[in-house]
């Protein structure tokens, strides 16, 4: 009996199991370009009809791992697989990225010829929701035309090893899908067999390809945050590089930023200007490969030898230090603002001297660090792609000549803002309204409950409505008011109350007025932390009310945000840029008082005459504080009797805020 596709599968596996030898020297990602003379193996037959990028995934083996369990869903397995990327078209693929849609709680332990793009890029990595691999050290795939059919230069194989869970003895654990994640490429649903799948990805005809045909490297991309890694001087065994960080997002921001990357070939940081590593540690050099190869080298002056160093900005006081400062755009206390707030503070630059190890000591062999990641306090979170080789950056001539100086080699890293996972944000929003005497507080554990004793509170119970004046109190001082309000409203009081929101910053959005010609809201910021926020901002998405935004009275406000729809940007007035920290009450027995700022925001109804304020149209659909997306309540205030308590509490907020606005300039 003839089985359809059997010959195809067998031929594919023959190719998959045949190892493609990749040259050990400098790959396309390095400055030196040379190829191996190893004879190439024939391509798989499915590629014959693919004029684009051919992808395949082959599951090769699976073994039951310890511990051996009767529960099938908990039984771990080790697995091996092979992913293949082949450029079978007429256009060179710069910085290839392949997505594999894992779906069986996989934990990836290793991947040859590639690095992980998702998360922090470290192995082992949980990839059960899918992951993206990027080429390393061979990031670019040339064409068969330009290489005379050299398969080693147009293809790459990635051996995958890992663990998985929840499968029976006879199940075949294949991914959901595979695709190419490079911009401008479209991939069809892959053709699937029992242990093998493949797809032919082709150029999207609607995508605008860079018209610069003279360029040898990939076009520079745009993103919320971009890094440029420029090698400006290269020596035998070391080089000097400059790192430029640019914030392009109108709602992106970083405070007290920490940048990490990973050295893949034993490099280490000898010195830096414009930034530093909080950990000065040479032990990894002395006891590692550097100590073995660099005999007689004085490591006492080395800044950092960690494989994954942490880098941060210098304080403002070091800006004019001739030894470690004096770098343009450096030394801002690790703060990076949106460009519309201050263009000069939307960029950061630092320089470093890097030492290399054999066989990478020639000046022409250069590799950028991989797995870039940047974090901060309450601000945007970013997911960064791999370094992509781009045309060398140009700089003004330092001697004042009318000429340009070019970097020896340049790479770009593009990072984009990501939404925080549920209960992992760091700010939250509460809702209240003039027509309701109860406030809807921030959701239970909106910012997580990792440091809360959940034996004393319920992390899964919905937050209980509060009297508005309770929003002025720290969560631990709200219990009495919460119970009294529930009793007044004849609501049940659970034996174990819901846990608090646990957020460092909360924002109250209060519907203040509503009439025929327009309406108004009052936004109040609360800082529950022991450190102030300088140059803070809030971005509010209003899907229905945005066209009729009119004015804000105690903040600066604008609707002119490039690339951001239906969003109003608020920031402090000049000299009132501090959202002060939480302070003690006037008496030791008094609850702590949060830092507060507040303003009324007015809207007309000229363009939205049918807006329904009481049904939620007057409340924001998204709120960002310093770039961090805040958690929103799950419901809106309901219409009801307006009590004097509601009015009095917000008068108190206004009085307190006005006082703080006046005194902020003296803090």
XYZ file of C-alpha atoms in Angstrom:
667
model
C 0.000 0.000 0.000
C 1.376 3.392 -0.975
C 1.256 5.966 1.847
C 0.851 9.572 0.604
C 3.683 11.840 1.707
C 5.802 9.012 3.106
C 8.617 9.586 0.640
C 8.514 13.285 1.412
C 8.730 12.699 5.164
C 11.606 10.249 4.822
C 13.596 12.595 2.613
C 12.938 15.463 4.991
C 14.187 13.459 7.942
C 17.241 12.403 5.992
C 18.062 16.062 5.572
C 17.167 17.020 9.121
C 19.431 14.418 10.631
C 22.305 15.350 8.345
C 24.342 17.945 10.200
C 25.276 21.133 8.402
C 28.763 22.148 9.486
C 29.013 25.844 10.282
C 32.358 27.625 10.199
C 33.906 28.313 13.581
C 35.319 31.696 12.607
C 33.579 35.019 12.214
C 29.986 34.704 10.912
C 28.008 37.210 8.891
C 27.273 39.056 12.133
C 30.993 39.725 12.617
C 33.080 42.171 10.625
C 35.260 39.445 9.087
C 33.447 37.402 6.400
C 34.724 34.032 5.252
C 33.174 30.633 4.607
C 33.858 27.003 5.325
C 34.930 24.656 2.561
C 32.854 21.760 3.955
C 30.774 20.190 1.142
C 27.099 21.047 1.541
C 24.354 18.425 1.740
C 21.371 18.472 -0.621
C 18.308 20.460 0.480
C 14.997 18.824 1.374
C 12.620 18.282 -1.562
C 9.870 20.544 -0.152
C 12.078 23.552 -0.895
C 11.852 23.042 -4.651
C 8.656 25.072 -4.859
C 9.592 27.683 -2.226
C 10.776 31.045 -3.476
C 11.220 32.735 -0.111
C 12.241 31.433 3.304
C 11.710 27.763 4.031
C 11.028 26.794 7.659
C 10.755 23.333 9.153
C 10.446 21.727 12.563
C 11.161 18.054 13.176
C 10.476 16.268 16.437
C 13.243 13.666 16.833
C 12.931 11.944 20.217
C 11.323 11.934 23.635
C 12.280 10.178 26.889
C 10.424 9.899 30.170
C 12.293 11.811 32.862
C 12.493 11.578 36.634
C 10.487 11.630 38.747
C 8.318 8.818 37.353
C 4.716 9.669 38.204
C 1.353 7.982 37.810
C -0.262 11.329 37.102
C 0.113 11.704 33.319
C -0.425 15.477 33.393
C 2.487 15.935 35.803
C 4.943 13.483 34.215
C 8.032 15.244 32.807
C 9.622 14.236 29.510
C 12.867 15.281 27.857
C 12.685 15.967 24.134
C 14.920 16.706 21.156
C 13.921 18.541 18.002
C 15.453 20.314 15.023
C 14.367 23.651 13.563
C 15.634 24.644 10.116
C 15.651 28.013 8.342
C 16.663 28.136 4.670
C 16.796 31.186 2.437
C 15.532 29.744 -0.840
C 14.683 33.096 -2.409
C 16.475 35.920 -4.175
C 16.766 38.367 -1.232
C 19.212 38.160 1.667
C 17.472 37.705 5.040
C 18.934 40.050 7.650
C 18.715 38.982 11.288
C 16.402 35.994 10.897
C 13.876 35.299 13.665
C 11.781 32.131 13.843
C 8.700 31.672 16.014
C 7.875 28.185 17.331
C 4.405 27.824 18.868
C 5.149 25.383 21.669
C 2.039 24.255 23.563
C 2.950 21.457 25.992
C 4.435 23.399 28.937
C 7.850 23.084 27.335
C 10.987 24.237 29.117
C 13.788 24.870 26.643
C 17.213 23.939 27.984
C 19.422 24.679 24.969
C 19.333 25.820 21.343
C 22.359 25.694 19.054
C 23.081 28.486 16.554
C 20.375 30.691 18.083
C 19.427 32.774 21.082
C 16.057 33.317 22.719
C 14.403 36.644 22.015
C 11.608 36.319 24.594
C 11.874 37.058 28.304
C 15.371 37.526 29.677
C 16.819 35.065 27.170
C 18.285 32.712 29.767
C 18.153 28.922 29.690
C 16.263 27.073 31.013
C 13.279 29.055 29.720
C 9.555 28.327 29.993
C 8.309 28.460 26.378
C 4.924 26.755 26.720
C 3.199 29.766 25.149
C 5.606 29.856 22.221
C 8.996 31.482 21.755
C 11.079 33.313 19.150
C 14.616 32.314 18.219
C 17.136 34.639 16.574
C 20.294 33.639 14.745
C 23.604 33.643 16.625
C 26.369 33.722 15.659
C 25.044 33.545 12.049
C 22.316 36.174 12.013
C 22.001 36.705 8.248
C 21.160 34.184 5.532
C 22.592 34.933 2.086
C 21.074 33.821 -1.187
C 22.023 30.831 -3.274
C 22.699 33.221 -6.171
C 25.298 35.204 -4.217
C 27.013 32.121 -2.783
C 26.985 29.754 -5.778
C 24.585 27.481 -3.939
C 26.659 27.186 -0.735
C 24.111 25.682 1.634
C 26.190 26.610 4.684
C 25.646 30.303 3.946
C 21.947 30.184 3.120
C 20.699 27.826 5.842
C 20.928 27.210 9.565
C 19.842 24.344 11.793
C 18.912 24.745 15.444
C 19.093 21.719 17.726
C 16.538 22.063 20.501
C 16.655 20.242 23.824
C 14.193 20.613 26.644
C 11.482 19.234 28.885
C 7.718 19.000 28.532
C 4.729 17.898 30.566
C 1.228 16.497 30.302
C 1.453 13.919 27.510
C 0.657 10.249 27.266
C 2.996 7.531 26.038
C 1.731 7.584 22.442
C 1.282 11.342 22.015
C 3.496 13.241 19.589
C 4.288 16.671 21.033
C 4.387 19.021 18.047
C 4.077 22.835 18.185
C 0.946 24.620 17.005
C 2.764 26.504 14.276
C 6.042 27.914 12.988
C 6.622 31.263 11.282
C 9.236 33.851 10.333
C 9.042 36.925 12.582
C 11.014 39.322 10.404
C 9.212 42.461 9.279
C 7.698 42.273 5.818
C 7.312 38.490 5.623
C 4.099 36.452 5.575
C 3.910 32.771 6.424
C 1.048 30.399 5.599
C -0.314 27.779 7.956
C 2.408 25.122 7.999
C 1.965 21.754 6.348
C 1.901 19.227 9.161
C 2.787 15.559 9.512
C 3.004 13.455 12.624
C 6.535 14.478 13.603
C 7.366 17.154 11.048
C 6.013 20.457 9.736
C 7.176 22.982 7.168
C 6.161 26.330 5.696
C 7.282 28.605 2.882
C 7.286 32.278 3.899
C 7.187 34.992 1.245
C 7.561 38.727 1.083
C 4.456 40.761 1.909
C 3.767 42.784 -1.273
C 2.297 45.604 0.820
C 5.466 45.979 2.907
C 7.767 48.822 1.840
C 11.263 47.419 1.384
C 14.235 49.705 2.010
C 15.165 51.197 -1.346
C 18.856 51.620 -0.469
C 20.282 48.885 -2.679
C 23.865 49.921 -1.917
C 23.564 49.000 1.728
C 25.218 45.764 2.750
C 23.298 45.599 6.004
C 19.714 45.733 7.283
C 17.789 49.003 7.367
C 17.429 50.656 10.753
C 14.071 50.041 12.384
C 11.876 52.210 14.579
C 10.645 51.191 18.009
C 9.566 52.564 21.360
C 13.162 52.350 22.600
C 16.232 51.713 20.444
C 19.887 51.034 21.194
C 22.798 51.511 18.825
C 25.987 49.594 19.610
C 28.827 51.277 17.707
C 32.369 49.935 17.673
C 34.412 53.132 17.230
C 37.969 51.792 17.726
C 39.336 48.279 17.402
C 42.650 46.860 18.565
C 44.307 43.486 18.877
C 42.373 41.844 21.714
C 40.060 44.752 22.569
C 37.803 47.469 21.189
C 36.013 50.652 22.221
C 32.259 50.964 21.775
C 29.582 53.586 22.256
C 26.011 52.734 23.261
C 23.238 55.187 22.365
C 19.792 54.783 23.892
C 16.857 56.664 22.285
C 13.327 56.891 23.665
C 10.868 57.448 20.810
C 7.564 56.647 22.518
C 5.392 59.603 23.617
C 4.239 57.568 26.644
C 7.453 55.626 27.317
C 9.760 56.443 30.190
C 12.493 54.953 32.353
C 13.484 55.851 35.914
C 16.538 54.407 37.624
C 17.080 52.225 34.557
C 19.225 49.117 34.646
C 20.478 47.698 31.351
C 21.642 44.086 31.068
C 23.070 42.082 28.194
C 24.986 38.839 27.862
C 28.514 38.321 26.587
C 28.538 35.185 24.475
C 32.288 34.745 23.838
C 34.047 35.510 27.121
C 34.289 39.298 26.739
C 34.538 41.593 29.752
C 34.220 45.331 30.473
C 37.564 46.936 31.253
C 36.311 50.497 31.782
C 33.337 52.807 31.108
C 32.530 56.488 30.699
C 29.033 57.905 31.108
C 27.746 54.831 32.995
C 28.955 52.201 35.431
C 28.266 48.708 36.699
C 27.023 48.703 40.310
C 29.055 45.531 40.844
C 32.829 45.835 40.383
C 33.767 42.158 40.240
C 36.809 40.556 38.586
C 36.486 37.058 40.027
C 34.957 35.658 36.826
C 38.042 36.868 34.953
C 40.647 35.681 37.435
C 39.151 32.193 37.803
C 37.710 31.904 34.290
C 38.881 31.753 30.685
C 40.256 35.300 30.778
C 42.686 34.368 33.558
C 43.774 31.327 31.574
C 44.346 33.115 28.261
C 45.520 36.550 29.412
C 48.503 35.495 31.481
C 50.220 38.384 33.195
C 47.228 40.674 32.676
C 46.487 43.077 35.558
C 42.813 42.552 36.404
C 42.848 44.945 39.365
C 41.649 47.866 37.204
C 38.939 45.899 35.385
C 35.412 47.186 36.026
C 33.297 44.070 35.517
C 33.803 40.451 34.418
C 30.233 39.156 34.723
C 28.797 37.260 31.784
C 25.582 39.208 32.282
C 26.544 42.634 33.700
C 24.129 45.269 34.952
C 24.771 48.803 33.689
C 23.227 52.037 34.909
C 23.583 55.780 34.375
C 25.899 58.016 36.378
C 24.404 60.603 38.746
C 24.145 64.223 37.650
C 27.070 65.155 39.905
C 29.453 63.163 37.658
C 28.484 64.928 34.417
C 31.704 67.001 34.306
C 34.039 64.344 35.717
C 36.899 64.126 33.198
C 37.625 60.467 33.983
C 34.172 58.868 33.944
C 31.873 61.668 32.733
C 32.109 64.305 30.012
C 29.941 62.251 27.635
C 27.058 63.947 25.778
C 23.610 62.938 27.107
C 25.067 61.048 30.077
C 24.631 61.428 33.787
C 20.882 62.032 34.279
C 20.376 59.879 37.363
C 19.230 57.016 35.086
C 16.146 58.902 33.912
C 14.850 58.804 30.327
C 11.825 60.972 29.468
C 9.439 61.047 26.497
C 10.722 63.336 23.726
C 7.797 65.772 23.991
C 8.663 66.441 27.646
C 12.342 67.180 26.972
C 14.152 65.997 23.810
C 17.553 66.345 25.468
C 16.490 63.887 28.167
C 15.082 61.314 25.737
C 18.590 60.080 24.869
C 21.415 58.516 26.909
C 24.959 57.669 25.792
C 27.840 55.806 27.395
C 31.154 54.346 26.229
C 33.051 51.216 27.197
C 36.337 49.406 26.554
C 35.825 45.684 25.905
C 38.457 42.939 26.020
C 38.106 39.784 23.909
C 39.486 36.262 24.147
C 40.985 33.916 21.519
C 40.099 33.118 18.781
C 38.397 36.533 18.538
C 41.459 38.715 19.198
C 42.003 40.062 15.610
C 40.697 43.654 15.269
C 38.388 42.595 12.443
C 36.426 40.038 14.480
C 33.705 41.799 16.439
C 30.562 40.481 18.105
C 27.882 42.520 19.902
C 26.507 41.335 23.255
C 23.199 39.470 23.056
C 19.964 39.240 25.097
C 19.464 42.924 25.852
C 16.999 43.845 28.562
C 16.202 47.084 30.371
C 14.153 47.645 33.522
C 13.252 50.521 35.833
C 10.877 51.379 38.650
C 7.261 52.426 37.956
C 7.490 52.963 34.212
C 7.137 51.190 30.882
C 8.329 47.601 30.412
C 10.157 46.611 27.267
C 10.764 43.546 25.168
C 14.006 43.807 23.182
C 14.927 42.035 19.969
C 18.391 40.741 19.028
C 21.177 43.031 17.761
C 20.856 43.529 13.997
C 23.850 44.635 11.931
C 23.185 48.020 10.294
C 25.191 50.517 8.278
C 27.974 52.117 10.339
C 26.856 55.160 12.319
C 28.352 58.502 11.393
C 29.745 61.060 13.829
C 31.022 64.632 13.478
C 34.767 64.955 13.084
C 36.272 65.564 16.559
C 38.935 67.865 15.079
C 36.363 70.196 13.573
C 36.888 69.290 9.919
C 33.972 69.360 7.521
C 33.973 65.570 7.310
C 32.201 62.583 8.799
C 33.723 59.865 10.952
C 32.145 56.409 10.675
C 31.962 53.587 13.177
C 33.869 50.404 12.366
C 30.697 48.373 12.879
C 27.203 49.138 14.181
C 24.313 47.066 15.490
C 20.787 48.131 16.428
C 18.597 46.689 19.171
C 14.877 47.558 18.988
C 12.720 47.387 22.121
C 8.963 47.858 22.321
C 6.687 48.436 25.282
C 4.776 45.433 26.587
C 1.745 45.148 28.800
C 2.325 43.838 32.299
C 0.855 40.468 33.129
C -2.194 40.371 35.376
C -1.303 41.347 38.942
C 2.201 42.380 37.910
C 1.616 46.070 37.256
C 2.833 48.731 39.696
C -0.011 51.245 39.623
C -3.797 51.090 39.703
C -6.918 53.196 39.216
C -10.050 53.716 41.295
C -13.367 55.121 40.015
C -15.906 57.392 41.721
C -18.620 59.817 40.633
C -20.785 62.660 41.923
C -23.903 60.534 41.351
C -22.680 57.640 43.545
C -21.790 57.717 47.223
C -19.413 54.763 46.919
C -15.987 54.524 45.296
C -14.792 51.493 43.356
C -11.263 50.944 44.651
C -8.312 49.375 42.893
C -8.763 45.661 42.314
C -7.621 43.098 44.848
C -3.892 42.357 44.409
C -3.849 44.614 41.321
C -0.068 44.888 41.739
C 0.432 41.392 43.109
C 0.306 39.987 46.610
C 3.764 38.426 46.831
C 4.702 40.344 49.991
C 1.270 40.109 51.649
C 0.226 37.487 54.186
C -2.685 35.909 52.307
C -3.582 33.896 55.385
C -5.071 37.107 56.744
C -6.794 38.317 53.572
C -8.379 36.779 50.488
C -6.379 37.396 47.263
C -9.246 36.110 45.079
C -12.159 38.057 46.550
C -13.335 41.138 44.577
C -12.484 44.450 46.238
C -15.266 45.897 48.399
C -16.690 49.332 47.608
C -15.498 52.163 49.848
C -16.724 55.531 51.036
C -14.707 58.063 48.965
C -12.796 59.448 51.949
C -11.270 55.986 52.521
C -9.216 56.472 49.356
C -7.105 58.937 51.369
C -6.008 56.217 53.777
C -3.375 53.505 53.449
C -4.909 50.078 52.872
C -4.202 48.896 56.423
C -6.283 51.788 57.813
C -9.364 51.238 55.630
C -10.831 48.208 57.392
C -13.163 50.032 59.761
C -14.547 52.319 57.044
C -14.931 49.406 54.635
C -16.969 47.369 57.116
C -19.064 50.359 58.173
C -19.873 51.225 54.558
C -20.819 47.618 53.752
C -23.077 47.523 56.797
C -24.684 50.832 55.796
C -25.357 49.464 52.301
C -26.566 46.165 53.749
C -23.848 44.240 51.973
C -22.340 41.062 53.323
C -18.970 41.270 55.050
C -16.743 38.234 54.365
C -14.916 36.670 57.282
C -11.632 37.190 55.473
C -11.599 40.571 53.718
C -10.124 40.972 50.231
C -6.415 41.729 50.089
C -5.378 45.304 49.247
C -4.170 46.377 45.803
C -0.518 46.546 46.950
C 0.351 49.307 44.458
C 2.947 52.019 44.930
C 0.896 54.544 42.963
C -2.881 54.844 42.632
C -4.978 57.249 40.575
C -8.573 58.203 41.290
C -10.795 59.219 38.353
C -13.872 61.040 39.645
C -16.781 62.216 37.470
C -17.243 65.711 38.806
C -20.103 67.233 36.795
C -22.358 66.392 33.836
C -24.595 68.849 32.046
C -26.014 69.489 28.578
C -23.015 71.394 27.193
C -20.264 69.313 28.736
C -18.898 67.487 31.738
C -15.785 67.339 33.924
C -13.638 64.839 35.776
C -11.180 65.169 38.628
C -7.974 63.133 38.531
C -5.999 62.627 41.747
C -2.589 60.970 41.977
C -1.528 59.183 45.171
C 2.078 58.224 45.894
C 2.178 55.456 48.510
C 5.945 55.022 48.309
C 8.760 56.503 50.371
C 10.441 58.146 47.370
C 9.108 61.046 45.273
C 8.447 61.004 41.527
C 10.128 63.792 39.584
C 8.802 64.962 36.200
C 5.889 62.522 36.397
C 3.251 62.159 33.694
C -0.087 60.398 33.176
C -1.460 59.313 29.787
C -5.202 58.600 29.649
C -6.967 56.795 26.815
C -10.553 58.023 26.345
C -12.191 56.046 23.533
C -15.484 57.964 23.485
C -14.681 61.330 25.084
C -11.304 62.042 23.444
C -12.588 64.346 20.626
C -14.169 66.726 23.146
C -11.244 67.148 25.552
C -11.249 70.861 26.408
C -8.853 71.847 29.186
C -6.986 70.850 32.348
C -6.493 73.388 35.125
C -3.668 72.329 37.479
C -1.619 70.240 35.027
C -0.350 70.654 31.491
C -2.308 68.621 28.952
C -2.032 67.800 25.260
C -3.678 65.547 22.669
C -0.739 65.798 20.248
C 0.851 62.376 20.635
C 2.542 60.913 17.568
C 1.300 57.420 16.801
C -0.954 57.159 19.884
C -4.718 57.295 19.345
C -7.416 58.657 21.674
C -4.900 59.482 24.398
C -4.453 62.672 26.436
C -1.058 63.381 27.980
C -0.890 65.159 31.369
C 2.210 66.398 33.173
C 2.955 68.794 35.999
C 3.185 72.538 35.661
C 6.614 74.148 35.711
C 8.282 74.044 39.159
C 5.544 71.686 40.414
C 7.136 68.541 39.021
C 7.366 66.553 42.266
C 4.802 63.980 43.306
C 6.043 63.823 46.880
C 6.510 60.645 48.850
C 4.240 59.242 51.557
C 4.846 60.891 54.931
C 3.902 60.322 58.551
C 0.740 61.879 59.947
C 0.807 64.902 62.239
C 0.593 62.584 65.256
C 2.307 59.215 65.812
C -1.117 57.588 66.010
C -2.318 59.124 62.736
C -2.181 57.094 59.503
C 0.450 57.925 56.926
C -0.396 60.556 54.330
C 0.287 59.836 50.648
C 1.802 62.383 48.306
C -1.014 63.850 46.191
C -1.595 65.993 43.129
C -4.953 66.750 41.544
C -6.629 68.631 38.715
C -10.054 69.089 37.168
C -10.341 68.140 33.480
C -13.126 69.575 31.331
C -14.844 68.128 28.258
C -17.476 69.531 25.908
C -20.168 67.551 24.071
C -19.858 69.245 20.671
C -18.561 66.160 18.864
C -20.030 63.573 21.243
C -23.613 64.728 21.953
C -24.769 61.176 22.721
C -22.011 60.329 25.180
C -23.281 58.295 28.129
C -21.269 59.331 31.150
C -23.074 57.152 33.691
C -22.652 54.043 31.549
C -18.877 54.323 31.455
C -18.124 56.664 28.543
C -16.653 59.199 30.963
C -14.083 56.788 32.385
C -10.698 55.979 30.814
C -10.124 52.698 28.985
C -6.380 52.796 29.728
C -4.247 54.796 32.141
C -0.437 55.014 32.091
C 1.676 56.439 34.902
C 5.247 57.164 33.767
C 4.709 54.655 30.955
C 3.460 51.824 33.188
C -0.056 50.677 32.277
C -2.142 50.743 35.442
C -4.760 48.191 36.465
C -8.357 49.389 36.060
C -11.466 48.470 38.081
C -13.810 45.885 36.585
C -16.958 48.033 36.906
C -18.190 51.640 36.983
C -19.945 53.529 39.794
C -23.690 53.010 39.729
C -26.258 55.775 39.987
C -27.591 56.308 43.461
C -28.070 58.734 46.312
C -25.220 61.213 46.627
C -24.250 61.513 50.260
C -22.625 64.541 51.958
C -19.713 62.210 52.802
C -18.758 61.994 49.125
C -18.626 65.781 48.719
C -16.734 66.364 51.955
C -14.083 63.767 51.206
C -13.147 65.232 47.842
C -13.145 68.763 49.227
C -10.549 67.410 51.648
C -8.540 65.976 48.757
C -8.667 69.323 46.959
C -7.527 71.277 50.014
C -4.684 68.862 50.749
C -3.566 68.780 47.132
C -3.627 72.559 46.792
C -1.403 72.834 49.836
C 1.029 70.280 48.417
C 1.081 72.003 45.041
C 2.078 75.229 46.762
C 4.723 73.602 48.964
C 6.215 71.263 46.350
C 8.493 74.024 45.035
C 10.172 74.216 48.468
C 10.840 70.471 48.845
